[in-house]
Amino acid sequence: MNIFRFAADLLHVFAIATLLLKIWNTRSCAGISGKSQILFGLVYVTRYLDLFTTYVSLYNSVMKVFFVVTSAVAIFLIYVQYKKTYEHDLDLFRIELLLLPCAMLSLVINHEDIVLEVLWTFSTYLESVAIIPQLFMVKKSGGIEKFMIRYLIAFGSYRAIYLINWAYRYIMESHYDLIAIFAGILQTIIYILGFFLLRGVKVVVSDKEEEP
Amino acid sequence: AQDENLHDEL
């Protein structure tokens, strides 16, 4: 593993921690798109089914479990524990508009026509667009809290740095995965477009956020 | 070359 990938993974963990700590500290999931979190949950579950079939390293396994578990926790906090604070009236993006194209594309363009491989491909395509409901929610509410800015920057940088990792691996190891690279480029573009979409959105400070 | 199905990343 090279430094780019490790740095990217740390940013990925940081993004998730930012989200969970915000919900935990303020006992509120205001401003967070439950739909994006459901999509990320699907991403992790469909991608990390290989926990049962392929062992890469202890690091990989621990991280995979971390992503699946924290994503389940986020969904639980939003839809059960702090359900009353979930702003479902602002979370209106139709996720089937993302799920169906990703499902169809993964059936057509994949490395191999076997279940695990199609699910991995679906997961990779879905990850690239999973943030869209969150971006629309921020746009619709017209305000964004600082934790959400940190979350979006960390999550966007994570895949952008993976692109550097893939360039590095191509040069050093002649290794590349066109599906991952294509989806990673799309994902990075979506975050960049997202920041353009959200320019002009007011940065708001929530009542409970100003704690040390 | 492309190592098909080598998913060693996250």
Tab-separated table of C-alpha atoms in Angstrom:
chain	number	residue	atom	x	y	z
A	1	MET	CA	0.000	0.000	0.000
A	2	ASN	CA	1.308	3.416	-0.913
A	3	ILE	CA	1.036	6.699	0.972
A	4	PHE	CA	-1.656	8.074	-1.367
A	5	ARG	CA	-4.020	5.233	-0.705
A	6	PHE	CA	-3.405	5.344	3.026
A	7	ALA	CA	-3.961	9.120	3.161
A	8	ALA	CA	-7.160	8.695	1.127
A	9	ASP	CA	-8.457	5.971	3.431
A	10	LEU	CA	-7.769	8.180	6.453
A	11	LEU	CA	-9.795	10.979	4.857
A	12	HIS	CA	-12.602	8.510	4.212
A	13	VAL	CA	-12.592	7.503	7.888
A	14	PHE	CA	-12.360	11.172	8.924
A	15	ALA	CA	-15.435	12.031	6.811
A	16	ILE	CA	-17.521	9.302	8.421
A	17	ALA	CA	-16.290	10.199	11.916
A	18	THR	CA	-17.199	13.853	11.283
A	19	LEU	CA	-20.755	12.869	10.443
A	20	LEU	CA	-21.253	10.466	13.345
A	21	LEU	CA	-19.699	12.809	15.916
A	22	LYS	CA	-21.923	15.643	14.741
A	23	ILE	CA	-25.056	13.526	15.192
A	24	TRP	CA	-23.803	12.206	18.518
A	25	ASN	CA	-22.770	15.587	19.962
A	26	THR	CA	-25.837	17.529	18.872
A	27	ARG	CA	-28.281	14.607	19.185
A	28	SER	CA	-29.574	15.720	15.821
A	29	CYS	CA	-29.215	14.679	12.220
A	30	ALA	CA	-30.526	17.957	10.812
A	31	GLY	CA	-28.939	18.720	7.452
A	32	ILE	CA	-27.950	15.109	6.788
A	33	SER	CA	-29.470	13.207	3.882
A	34	GLY	CA	-30.682	9.830	5.096
A	35	LYS	CA	-30.980	8.838	1.459
A	36	SER	CA	-27.278	9.385	0.774
A	37	GLN	CA	-26.492	7.380	3.909
A	38	ILE	CA	-28.703	4.526	2.705
A	39	LEU	CA	-26.883	4.588	-0.648
A	40	PHE	CA	-23.498	4.473	1.111
A	41	GLY	CA	-24.782	1.592	3.232
A	42	LEU	CA	-25.658	-0.278	0.040
A	43	VAL	CA	-22.247	0.586	-1.396
A	44	TYR	CA	-20.379	-0.926	1.547
A	45	VAL	CA	-22.566	-4.011	1.892
A	46	THR	CA	-22.466	-4.932	-1.803
A	47	ARG	CA	-18.731	-4.249	-2.099
A	48	TYR	CA	-17.514	-5.933	1.059
A	49	LEU	CA	-19.316	-9.238	0.649
A	50	ASP	CA	-15.817	-10.388	-0.300
A	51	LEU	CA	-14.987	-10.296	3.420
A	52	PHE	CA	-16.339	-13.842	3.372
A	53	THR	CA	-14.489	-14.987	0.258
A	54	THR	CA	-11.201	-13.106	-0.119
A	55	TYR	CA	-8.615	-12.109	2.453
A	56	VAL	CA	-6.326	-9.247	1.431
A	57	SER	CA	-4.866	-7.970	4.697
A	58	LEU	CA	-5.859	-7.322	8.288
A	59	TYR	CA	-5.919	-3.600	7.442
A	60	ASN	CA	-8.388	-4.171	4.599
A	61	SER	CA	-10.645	-6.405	6.655
A	62	VAL	CA	-10.733	-4.044	9.630
A	63	MET	CA	-11.513	-1.073	7.380
A	64	LYS	CA	-14.255	-2.962	5.547
A	65	VAL	CA	-15.924	-3.904	8.828
A	66	PHE	CA	-15.526	-0.297	10.009
A	67	PHE	CA	-17.283	1.090	6.905
A	68	VAL	CA	-20.152	-1.403	7.064
A	69	VAL	CA	-20.693	-0.930	10.810
A	70	THR	CA	-20.421	2.876	10.887
A	71	SER	CA	-22.740	3.132	7.920
A	72	ALA	CA	-25.305	0.966	9.716
A	73	VAL	CA	-24.910	3.152	12.813
A	74	ALA	CA	-25.497	6.317	10.747
A	75	ILE	CA	-28.675	4.863	9.222
A	76	PHE	CA	-29.875	3.766	12.669
A	77	LEU	CA	-29.240	7.212	14.176
A	78	ILE	CA	-31.069	8.978	11.338
A	79	TYR	CA	-34.077	6.686	10.938
A	80	VAL	CA	-34.528	5.403	14.501
A	81	GLN	CA	-32.674	7.129	17.327
A	82	TYR	CA	-32.939	10.749	16.147
A	83	LYS	CA	-35.767	10.240	13.681
A	84	LYS	CA	-37.555	13.396	14.886
A	85	THR	CA	-34.624	15.599	13.847
A	86	TYR	CA	-34.337	14.071	10.369
A	87	GLU	CA	-35.417	16.657	7.800
A	88	HIS	CA	-37.215	14.290	5.432
A	89	ASP	CA	-39.073	17.197	3.833
A	90	LEU	CA	-35.736	18.468	2.485
A	91	ASP	CA	-34.418	15.022	1.515
A	92	LEU	CA	-36.433	14.637	-1.636
A	93	PHE	CA	-34.065	13.209	-4.224
A	94	ARG	CA	-35.463	10.071	-5.866
A	95	ILE	CA	-32.799	7.464	-5.232
A	96	GLU	CA	-34.219	5.070	-7.801
A	97	LEU	CA	-32.898	7.550	-10.386
A	98	LEU	CA	-29.422	6.535	-9.210
A	99	LEU	CA	-30.038	2.911	-8.246
A	100	LEU	CA	-31.574	1.768	-11.531
A	101	PRO	CA	-28.911	3.158	-13.896
A	102	CYS	CA	-26.136	1.807	-11.636
A	103	ALA	CA	-27.809	-1.617	-11.509
A	104	MET	CA	-28.260	-1.720	-15.271
A	105	LEU	CA	-24.768	-0.450	-16.025
A	106	SER	CA	-23.193	-2.973	-13.657
A	107	LEU	CA	-24.978	-5.778	-15.492
A	108	VAL	CA	-23.692	-4.544	-18.848
A	109	ILE	CA	-20.205	-3.231	-18.085
A	110	ASN	CA	-18.357	-5.414	-15.583
A	111	HIS	CA	-15.199	-7.509	-15.374
A	112	GLU	CA	-17.010	-10.827	-15.106
A	113	ASP	CA	-20.604	-12.049	-15.131
A	114	ILE	CA	-20.681	-13.534	-11.660
A	115	VAL	CA	-22.793	-12.318	-8.747
A	116	LEU	CA	-19.996	-11.037	-6.502
A	117	GLU	CA	-18.330	-9.231	-9.376
A	118	VAL	CA	-21.545	-7.572	-10.588
A	119	LEU	CA	-22.260	-6.465	-7.004
A	120	TRP	CA	-18.735	-5.045	-6.682
A	121	THR	CA	-19.266	-3.150	-9.953
A	122	PHE	CA	-22.697	-1.908	-8.828
A	123	SER	CA	-21.100	-0.708	-5.597
A	124	THR	CA	-18.370	1.142	-7.464
A	125	TYR	CA	-20.836	2.909	-9.783
A	126	LEU	CA	-23.210	3.692	-6.918
A	127	GLU	CA	-20.464	5.184	-4.747
A	128	SER	CA	-19.667	7.677	-7.480
A	129	VAL	CA	-23.180	9.161	-7.323
A	130	ALA	CA	-24.249	8.411	-3.729
A	131	ILE	CA	-23.563	11.952	-2.505
A	132	ILE	CA	-26.075	13.506	-4.945
A	133	PRO	CA	-29.106	13.373	-2.550
A	134	GLN	CA	-26.954	15.125	0.083
A	135	LEU	CA	-25.940	17.859	-2.373
A	136	PHE	CA	-29.573	18.399	-3.376
A	137	MET	CA	-30.649	18.531	0.253
A	138	VAL	CA	-28.114	21.252	1.052
A	139	LYS	CA	-29.165	23.176	-2.045
A	140	LYS	CA	-32.834	22.892	-1.116
A	141	SER	CA	-32.346	23.965	2.502
A	142	GLY	CA	-30.229	26.933	1.353
A	143	GLY	CA	-27.875	26.592	4.325
A	144	ILE	CA	-24.893	24.444	5.161
A	145	GLU	CA	-23.266	23.753	8.511
A	146	LYS	CA	-19.490	23.664	8.921
A	147	PHE	CA	-19.402	19.956	9.694
A	148	MET	CA	-21.088	19.292	6.326
A	149	ILE	CA	-18.443	21.359	4.518
A	150	ARG	CA	-15.723	19.289	6.232
A	151	TYR	CA	-17.611	16.102	5.391
A	152	LEU	CA	-17.954	16.964	1.702
A	153	ILE	CA	-14.340	18.117	1.360
A	154	ALA	CA	-12.987	15.006	3.097
A	155	PHE	CA	-15.208	12.638	1.116
A	156	GLY	CA	-14.431	14.382	-2.169
A	157	SER	CA	-10.675	14.431	-1.518
A	158	TYR	CA	-10.648	10.752	-0.610
A	159	ARG	CA	-11.610	9.618	-4.118
A	160	ALA	CA	-9.530	12.310	-5.785
A	161	ILE	CA	-6.452	11.011	-3.939
A	162	TYR	CA	-7.359	7.476	-4.982
A	163	LEU	CA	-6.935	8.723	-8.562
A	164	ILE	CA	-3.341	9.649	-7.719
A	165	ASN	CA	-2.936	6.218	-6.123
A	166	TRP	CA	-4.155	4.573	-9.335
A	167	ALA	CA	-1.786	6.612	-11.483
A	168	TYR	CA	1.039	5.642	-9.111
A	169	ARG	CA	0.099	1.955	-9.192
A	170	TYR	CA	-0.115	2.015	-12.975
A	171	ILE	CA	3.420	3.378	-13.174
A	172	MET	CA	4.941	1.276	-10.366
A	173	GLU	CA	3.028	-1.999	-10.647
A	174	SER	CA	1.387	-1.821	-14.095
A	175	HIS	CA	-1.834	-2.395	-12.178
A	176	TYR	CA	-5.060	-0.722	-13.177
A	177	ASP	CA	-8.795	-1.272	-12.986
A	178	LEU	CA	-10.718	0.651	-15.636
A	179	ILE	CA	-14.086	0.401	-13.869
A	180	ALA	CA	-12.680	1.803	-10.631
A	181	ILE	CA	-10.838	4.559	-12.513
A	182	PHE	CA	-13.879	5.550	-14.581
A	183	ALA	CA	-16.119	5.661	-11.486
A	184	GLY	CA	-13.452	7.458	-9.460
A	185	ILE	CA	-13.145	10.188	-12.099
A	186	LEU	CA	-16.941	10.551	-12.253
A	187	GLN	CA	-17.121	10.705	-8.455
A	188	THR	CA	-14.468	13.404	-8.271
A	189	ILE	CA	-16.226	15.433	-10.980
A	190	ILE	CA	-19.540	15.171	-9.091
A	191	TYR	CA	-17.957	16.562	-5.910
A	192	ILE	CA	-16.363	19.409	-7.869
A	193	LEU	CA	-19.706	20.182	-9.569
A	194	GLY	CA	-21.315	19.934	-6.140
A	195	PHE	CA	-19.081	22.659	-4.767
A	196	PHE	CA	-20.054	24.845	-7.726
A	197	LEU	CA	-23.736	24.053	-7.156
A	198	LEU	CA	-23.437	24.988	-3.494
A	199	ARG	CA	-21.495	28.209	-3.904
A	200	GLY	CA	-23.680	30.969	-2.560
A	201	VAL	CA	-25.313	28.654	-0.028
A	202	LYS	CA	-25.190	30.317	3.359
A	203	VAL	CA	-22.907	28.852	6.006
A	204	VAL	CA	-25.021	28.453	9.109
A	205	VAL	CA	-23.999	27.701	12.674
A	206	SER	CA	-26.337	25.399	14.529
A	207	ASP	CA	-27.317	26.193	18.149
A	208	LYS	CA	-25.616	23.170	19.613
A	209	GLU	CA	-22.558	23.182	17.415
A	210	GLU	CA	-20.536	25.744	19.322
A	211	GLU	CA	-19.082	23.364	21.858
A	212	PRO	CA	-15.388	22.853	22.487
B	1	ALA	CA	-1.940	-5.399	-17.671
B	2	GLN	CA	-5.298	-5.216	-16.044
B	3	ASP	CA	-5.550	-7.687	-13.169
B	4	GLU	CA	-9.179	-8.612	-13.453
B	5	ASN	CA	-11.116	-8.962	-10.236
B	6	LEU	CA	-8.166	-8.075	-8.049
B	7	HIS	CA	-10.014	-5.928	-5.552
B	8	ASP	CA	-7.295	-5.214	-3.046
B	9	GLU	CA	-8.448	-1.684	-2.275
B	10	LEU	CA	-11.347	-0.269	-0.302
